Amino acid sequence: MDSELTDYDGDFEQHNPLEKKINITRKYVIACVVFASLNNVLLGYDIGVMSGAIIFIKEDLKISEFQEEFLVGVLSVISLIGSLFGGRASDVIGRKWTMGLVSIVFRAGAALMTLAPTFRVLMIGRILAGVGIGLGVMVAPIYIAEISPTVARGTLTSFPEIFINAGILLGYVSNNYAFFGLPSHTNRRIMLAVGILPSVFITFALCIIPESPRWLVMKNRIEEARSVLLKTNDDESEIEERLAEMQSDFGASDGEEVLWRELLSPSLALRIMLITGFGIQCCQQITGIDATVYYSPDIFKAAGLDGNSKVFATTVAEGVTKIVFVDL
């Protein structure tokens, strides 16, 4: 009797068109979110791999301590500058094609860093990579928030942070297990070249993922926006509600003025949200965690660990710890 009921339930799910559509929609949304979050892998991988690659860069290019510090720190500054242009770029060419721009710029930077025969060329590549990372870190959460169904938006918008830590772990693993033991000039080139792979996947993803429905409405491409919402939402009432809300937002002639007025003179509810959002981001960066991660090998050596293999193995354990607690 129980087996018959189980078989019936399985047949029902298999032949129920609504259930099948919901499953397809969910898988499609997750695929879009994963592809968009690859932008954040670029940042994470750079943080993780540079902590090890810098050792071989020093050996190969014979750079000074000041050059080492400048090389490591410049990416954060350039990423900040790149992120300032991310919002404008995504409004002009769209969220999707801004991610395409990210992949091109970062790929060019990573290629220069890989092939760099001198410190100067390495710096140029790192600056380009920083611009790409800044753009990507800015646009990915926007795209994910705009394409996600309301019921899953909170969960899905956490993917970029998870992927940053996955990238850090990938960088640590490449330091310790994949390329460790090769000559310095070969080792650092391969380690930096691997960072190109996520940007290649992003390029292929552009053939699969849709444009943000909000951007399409902003450009008055209403039917295209509706089509995207139909692919990413299984609740038809929510589709029309979101579409009407977006049309209302962009329909007002003074919409941008109203937005700035709300930000500069916010209501109590909005003030709480702004303080929470800014507070979390500021506190995270004030801890200096990025610097700690970049210099993990040096910190562990100063703590008494000897030998690069032991140091890099410890950084892998650090990366696993980070990703476990972020997922929790």
Short mmCIF file of C-alpha atoms in Angstrom, two decimals:
data_model
loop_
_atom_site.label_atom_id
_atom_site.label_comp_id
_atom_site.label_asym_id
_atom_site.label_seq_id
_atom_site.Cartn_x
_atom_site.Cartn_y
_atom_site.Cartn_z
CA MET A 1 0.00 0.00 0.00
CA ASP A 2 2.78 2.44 0.99
CA SER A 3 4.78 1.61 -2.12
CA GLU A 4 1.71 2.26 -4.28
CA LEU A 5 1.25 5.70 -2.68
CA THR A 6 4.94 6.47 -3.20
CA ASP A 7 4.72 5.44 -6.85
CA TYR A 8 1.59 7.57 -7.25
CA ASP A 9 3.29 10.62 -5.72
CA GLY A 10 6.27 10.15 -8.01
CA ASP A 11 4.02 9.82 -11.06
CA PHE A 12 2.08 12.91 -9.94
CA GLU A 13 5.24 15.03 -9.69
CA GLN A 14 6.50 13.67 -13.00
CA HIS A 15 3.29 14.42 -14.89
CA ASN A 16 2.22 17.58 -13.05
CA PRO A 17 3.16 20.46 -15.40
CA LEU A 18 3.00 23.08 -12.62
CA GLU A 19 5.42 21.17 -10.40
CA LYS A 20 7.75 20.63 -13.35
CA LYS A 21 7.67 24.35 -14.22
CA ILE A 22 8.47 25.33 -10.62
CA ASN A 23 11.48 22.98 -10.57
CA ILE A 24 12.77 24.33 -13.90
CA THR A 25 12.31 27.92 -12.70
CA ARG A 26 14.22 27.30 -9.48
CA LYS A 27 17.10 25.58 -11.27
CA TYR A 28 17.27 28.41 -13.81
CA VAL A 29 17.39 31.08 -11.10
CA ILE A 30 20.10 29.22 -9.18
CA ALA A 31 22.14 28.85 -12.39
CA CYS A 32 21.85 32.60 -13.05
CA VAL A 33 22.89 33.41 -9.47
CA VAL A 34 25.86 31.03 -9.58
CA PHE A 35 27.11 32.46 -12.87
CA ALA A 36 26.74 36.03 -11.57
CA SER A 37 28.57 35.10 -8.37
CA LEU A 38 31.60 33.96 -10.38
CA ASN A 39 32.55 37.65 -10.41
CA ASN A 40 33.21 37.31 -6.69
CA VAL A 41 35.37 34.24 -7.18
CA LEU A 42 37.78 36.55 -9.02
CA LEU A 43 38.27 38.65 -5.88
CA GLY A 44 38.48 35.65 -3.57
CA TYR A 45 40.98 33.80 -5.76
CA ASP A 46 43.20 36.87 -6.00
CA ILE A 47 43.23 37.25 -2.20
CA GLY A 48 43.98 33.57 -1.65
CA VAL A 49 46.52 32.97 -4.40
CA MET A 50 48.45 36.22 -3.95
CA SER A 51 49.30 35.25 -0.38
CA GLY A 52 51.37 32.42 -1.84
CA ALA A 53 52.28 33.81 -5.26
CA ILE A 54 53.95 36.85 -3.69
CA ILE A 55 56.62 34.54 -2.23
CA PHE A 56 57.56 33.33 -5.72
CA ILE A 57 57.21 36.81 -7.24
CA LYS A 58 59.80 38.06 -4.74
CA GLU A 59 62.15 35.22 -5.65
CA ASP A 60 61.67 35.61 -9.40
CA LEU A 61 61.56 39.39 -9.88
CA LYS A 62 63.74 40.32 -6.87
CA ILE A 63 61.34 43.04 -5.71
CA SER A 64 61.81 45.13 -2.57
CA GLU A 65 59.64 44.99 0.54
CA PHE A 66 58.00 48.29 -0.45
CA GLN A 67 57.21 46.95 -3.93
CA GLU A 68 55.72 43.83 -2.35
CA GLU A 69 53.44 45.88 -0.10
CA PHE A 70 52.44 48.16 -2.97
CA LEU A 71 51.69 45.21 -5.25
CA VAL A 72 49.48 43.54 -2.65
CA GLY A 73 47.67 46.67 -1.47
CA VAL A 74 47.05 48.43 -4.78
CA LEU A 75 44.27 46.04 -5.81
CA SER A 76 42.04 47.13 -2.92
CA VAL A 77 42.43 50.80 -3.86
CA ILE A 78 41.84 50.20 -7.57
CA SER A 79 38.86 47.93 -6.82
CA LEU A 80 37.30 50.77 -4.84
CA ILE A 81 37.72 53.10 -7.83
CA GLY A 82 36.34 50.45 -10.19
CA SER A 83 33.29 49.89 -8.00
CA LEU A 84 32.46 53.62 -8.15
CA PHE A 85 31.93 53.24 -11.90
CA GLY A 86 30.09 49.92 -11.59
CA GLY A 87 26.67 51.42 -10.89
CA ARG A 88 26.88 53.86 -13.80
CA ALA A 89 28.15 51.21 -16.21
CA SER A 90 25.37 48.81 -15.24
CA ASP A 91 22.77 51.54 -15.83
CA VAL A 92 24.15 52.39 -19.28
CA ILE A 93 24.94 48.99 -20.82
CA GLY A 94 22.97 46.73 -18.48
CA ARG A 95 23.83 44.42 -15.61
CA LYS A 96 24.48 41.46 -17.90
CA TRP A 97 26.88 43.20 -20.24
CA THR A 98 28.67 44.92 -17.38
CA MET A 99 29.52 41.40 -16.19
CA GLY A 100 30.79 40.73 -19.71
CA LEU A 101 32.97 43.84 -19.45
CA VAL A 102 34.24 42.57 -16.09
CA SER A 103 35.37 39.29 -17.65
CA ILE A 104 37.24 41.08 -20.47
CA VAL A 105 39.01 43.60 -18.22
CA PHE A 106 39.96 41.03 -15.59
CA ARG A 107 41.12 38.53 -18.21
CA ALA A 108 43.40 41.17 -19.74
CA GLY A 109 44.81 42.02 -16.31
CA ALA A 110 45.34 38.39 -15.33
CA ALA A 111 47.05 37.65 -18.66
CA LEU A 112 49.44 40.57 -18.13
CA MET A 113 50.24 39.40 -14.59
CA THR A 114 50.84 35.87 -15.86
CA LEU A 115 53.24 36.90 -18.63
CA ALA A 116 54.82 39.87 -16.82
CA PRO A 117 58.62 39.87 -17.23
CA THR A 118 59.05 42.91 -14.97
CA PHE A 119 57.50 44.47 -11.89
CA ARG A 120 56.10 47.37 -13.96
CA VAL A 121 54.13 45.07 -16.29
CA LEU A 122 52.94 43.09 -13.28
CA MET A 123 51.61 46.31 -11.73
CA ILE A 124 49.75 47.27 -14.92
CA GLY A 125 48.09 43.86 -14.97
CA ARG A 126 47.16 44.13 -11.31
CA ILE A 127 45.59 47.55 -11.86
CA LEU A 128 43.48 46.19 -14.73
CA ALA A 129 42.47 43.20 -12.61
CA GLY A 130 41.50 45.58 -9.80
CA VAL A 131 39.22 47.57 -12.10
CA GLY A 132 37.53 44.36 -13.24
CA ILE A 133 37.10 43.09 -9.69
CA GLY A 134 35.66 46.42 -8.53
CA LEU A 135 33.10 46.43 -11.34
CA GLY A 136 32.20 42.78 -10.71
CA VAL A 137 31.79 43.04 -6.95
CA MET A 138 29.47 46.01 -7.50
CA VAL A 139 27.23 44.60 -10.24
CA ALA A 140 26.81 40.97 -9.12
CA PRO A 141 24.70 41.65 -5.97
CA ILE A 142 22.55 44.14 -7.92
CA TYR A 143 21.86 41.61 -10.65
CA ILE A 144 21.10 38.82 -8.18
CA ALA A 145 18.73 40.98 -6.12
CA GLU A 146 16.84 42.11 -9.24
CA ILE A 147 16.47 38.67 -10.78
CA SER A 148 15.64 36.68 -7.62
CA PRO A 149 12.08 35.84 -6.54
CA THR A 150 11.05 37.75 -3.42
CA VAL A 151 10.73 34.61 -1.30
CA ALA A 152 14.36 33.54 -1.96
CA ARG A 153 16.07 36.91 -2.35
CA GLY A 154 17.73 36.93 1.07
CA THR A 155 19.29 33.51 0.56
CA LEU A 156 20.37 34.10 -3.03
CA THR A 157 21.98 37.48 -2.35
CA SER A 158 24.32 35.74 0.12
CA PHE A 159 25.88 33.75 -2.72
CA PRO A 160 28.47 36.44 -3.66
CA GLU A 161 29.97 36.38 -0.15
CA ILE A 162 30.06 32.58 -0.20
CA PHE A 163 31.79 32.63 -3.58
CA ILE A 164 34.42 35.14 -2.36
CA ASN A 165 35.40 32.67 0.34
CA ALA A 166 35.26 29.77 -2.12
CA GLY A 167 37.69 31.73 -4.29
CA ILE A 168 40.00 32.32 -1.32
CA LEU A 169 39.99 28.59 -0.57
CA LEU A 170 40.69 27.81 -4.24
CA GLY A 171 43.66 30.18 -4.11
CA TYR A 172 44.99 28.53 -0.96
CA VAL A 173 44.61 25.06 -2.48
CA SER A 174 46.47 26.11 -5.63
CA ASN A 175 49.24 27.50 -3.41
CA ASN A 176 49.68 24.29 -1.46
CA TYR A 177 48.70 21.32 -3.60
CA ALA A 178 48.38 22.19 -7.27
CA PHE A 179 51.52 24.12 -8.22
CA PHE A 180 53.76 24.16 -5.16
CA GLY A 181 57.21 22.77 -5.91
CA LEU A 182 57.64 24.15 -9.43
CA PRO A 183 60.38 26.71 -10.24
CA SER A 184 59.52 30.23 -9.00
CA HIS A 185 59.16 31.78 -12.47
CA THR A 186 56.81 28.98 -13.56
CA ASN A 187 54.95 28.63 -10.29
CA ARG A 188 53.79 32.23 -9.95
CA ARG A 189 52.74 32.39 -13.63
CA ILE A 190 50.53 29.30 -13.42
CA MET A 191 49.03 30.38 -10.09
CA LEU A 192 48.00 33.75 -11.55
CA ALA A 193 46.85 32.23 -14.86
CA VAL A 194 44.29 30.00 -13.13
CA GLY A 195 42.42 33.17 -12.14
CA ILE A 196 41.49 33.61 -15.81
CA LEU A 197 39.21 30.55 -15.75
CA PRO A 198 36.24 32.07 -13.83
CA SER A 199 36.21 35.03 -16.24
CA VAL A 200 36.05 32.59 -19.17
CA PHE A 201 33.03 30.88 -17.59
CA ILE A 202 31.40 34.29 -17.13
CA THR A 203 31.77 34.92 -20.88
CA PHE A 204 30.01 31.64 -21.70
CA ALA A 205 27.34 32.42 -19.08
CA LEU A 206 26.31 35.52 -21.04
CA CYS A 207 24.75 33.16 -23.59
CA ILE A 208 22.53 31.66 -20.85
CA ILE A 209 21.59 34.30 -18.30
CA PRO A 210 18.98 36.99 -19.07
CA GLU A 211 19.23 40.72 -18.54
CA SER A 212 17.93 42.18 -15.29
CA PRO A 213 14.17 42.81 -15.53
CA ARG A 214 14.55 46.07 -13.64
CA TRP A 215 17.07 47.39 -16.16
CA LEU A 216 14.78 46.34 -19.02
CA VAL A 217 11.90 48.29 -17.46
CA MET A 218 14.22 51.27 -16.99
CA LYS A 219 14.85 51.14 -20.76
CA ASN A 220 11.09 50.77 -21.41
CA ARG A 221 11.46 47.19 -22.68
CA ILE A 222 8.44 46.00 -20.74
CA GLU A 223 7.65 42.78 -22.61
CA GLU A 224 11.23 41.60 -22.37
CA ALA A 225 11.13 42.29 -18.62
CA ARG A 226 7.91 40.30 -18.31
CA SER A 227 9.49 37.42 -20.22
CA VAL A 228 12.47 37.37 -17.83
CA LEU A 229 10.19 37.46 -14.78
CA LEU A 230 8.21 34.53 -16.18
CA LYS A 231 11.45 32.53 -16.36
CA THR A 232 12.60 33.44 -12.86
CA ASN A 233 9.33 33.45 -10.88
CA ASP A 234 6.74 30.74 -10.40
CA ASP A 235 4.13 33.07 -8.86
CA GLU A 236 2.23 34.89 -11.62
CA SER A 237 0.66 37.39 -9.22
CA GLU A 238 4.14 38.37 -8.01
CA ILE A 239 5.28 38.84 -11.60
CA GLU A 240 2.63 41.44 -12.36
CA GLU A 241 3.08 43.08 -8.96
CA ARG A 242 6.84 43.46 -9.44
CA LEU A 243 6.40 44.68 -12.98
CA ALA A 244 3.90 47.32 -11.89
CA GLU A 245 6.18 48.39 -9.03
CA MET A 246 9.16 48.81 -11.36
CA GLN A 247 7.11 50.73 -13.90
CA SER A 248 5.92 53.01 -11.11
CA ASP A 249 9.49 53.59 -9.91
CA PHE A 250 10.77 54.57 -13.34
CA GLY A 251 7.57 56.23 -14.49
CA ALA A 252 7.90 59.21 -12.16
CA SER A 253 9.70 62.12 -13.84
CA ASP A 254 11.32 63.11 -10.56
CA GLY A 255 12.13 59.54 -9.52
CA GLU A 256 15.88 60.11 -9.17
CA GLU A 257 15.31 63.31 -7.18
CA VAL A 258 12.92 61.48 -4.86
CA LEU A 259 15.48 58.69 -4.38
CA TRP A 260 18.21 61.10 -3.30
CA ARG A 261 15.79 62.94 -1.04
CA GLU A 262 14.88 59.65 0.67
CA LEU A 263 18.56 58.75 1.13
CA LEU A 264 19.62 62.15 2.46
CA SER A 265 16.57 62.60 4.66
CA PRO A 266 15.42 59.03 5.36
CA SER A 267 12.44 57.80 7.30
CA LEU A 268 13.06 55.87 10.53
CA ALA A 269 12.68 52.48 8.81
CA LEU A 270 15.02 53.46 5.97
CA ARG A 271 17.51 54.95 8.44
CA ILE A 272 17.67 51.65 10.32
CA MET A 273 18.26 49.76 7.07
CA LEU A 274 20.99 52.18 5.97
CA ILE A 275 22.76 52.05 9.33
CA THR A 276 22.58 48.25 9.35
CA GLY A 277 23.88 47.91 5.79
CA PHE A 278 26.68 50.46 6.10
CA GLY A 279 27.54 49.26 9.59
CA ILE A 280 28.01 45.64 8.58
CA GLN A 281 30.16 46.56 5.58
CA CYS A 282 32.28 49.06 7.54
CA CYS A 283 32.85 46.75 10.49
CA GLN A 284 33.84 43.90 8.18
CA GLN A 285 36.53 46.01 6.50
CA ILE A 286 37.72 47.81 9.64
CA THR A 287 38.80 44.46 11.06
CA GLY A 288 41.50 44.39 8.38
CA ILE A 289 40.66 40.81 7.48
CA ASP A 290 41.81 41.21 3.86
CA ALA A 291 45.30 42.22 4.98
CA THR A 292 45.36 39.27 7.38
CA VAL A 293 44.44 36.88 4.57
CA TYR A 294 46.95 38.38 2.11
CA TYR A 295 49.78 38.02 4.62
CA SER A 296 48.71 34.70 6.17
CA PRO A 297 51.93 32.87 5.22
CA ASP A 298 54.08 35.60 6.78
CA ILE A 299 51.94 35.61 9.93
CA PHE A 300 52.19 31.83 10.31
CA LYS A 301 55.95 31.94 9.73
CA ALA A 302 56.29 34.63 12.40
CA ALA A 303 54.26 32.39 14.73
CA GLY A 304 56.89 29.66 14.42
CA LEU A 305 55.87 27.47 11.46
CA ASP A 306 58.85 26.52 9.32
CA GLY A 307 58.77 25.37 5.71
CA ASN A 308 56.48 26.60 2.95
CA SER A 309 54.55 23.32 2.77
CA LYS A 310 53.45 23.57 6.43
CA VAL A 311 52.61 27.25 6.07
CA PHE A 312 50.49 26.73 2.96
CA ALA A 313 48.72 23.72 4.50
CA THR A 314 47.75 25.93 7.45
CA THR A 315 46.36 28.58 5.10
CA VAL A 316 44.15 25.92 3.49
CA ALA A 317 42.75 25.09 6.95
CA GLU A 318 42.11 28.82 7.42
CA GLY A 319 40.23 28.94 4.10
CA VAL A 320 38.08 25.94 5.00
CA THR A 321 37.19 27.55 8.34
CA LYS A 322 36.16 30.79 6.62
CA ILE A 323 33.87 29.13 4.09
CA VAL A 324 32.26 26.85 6.70
CA PHE A 325 31.34 29.74 9.00
CA VAL A 326 30.13 31.94 6.12
CA ASP A 327 27.85 29.10 4.96
CA LEU A 328 26.51 28.73 8.49
#
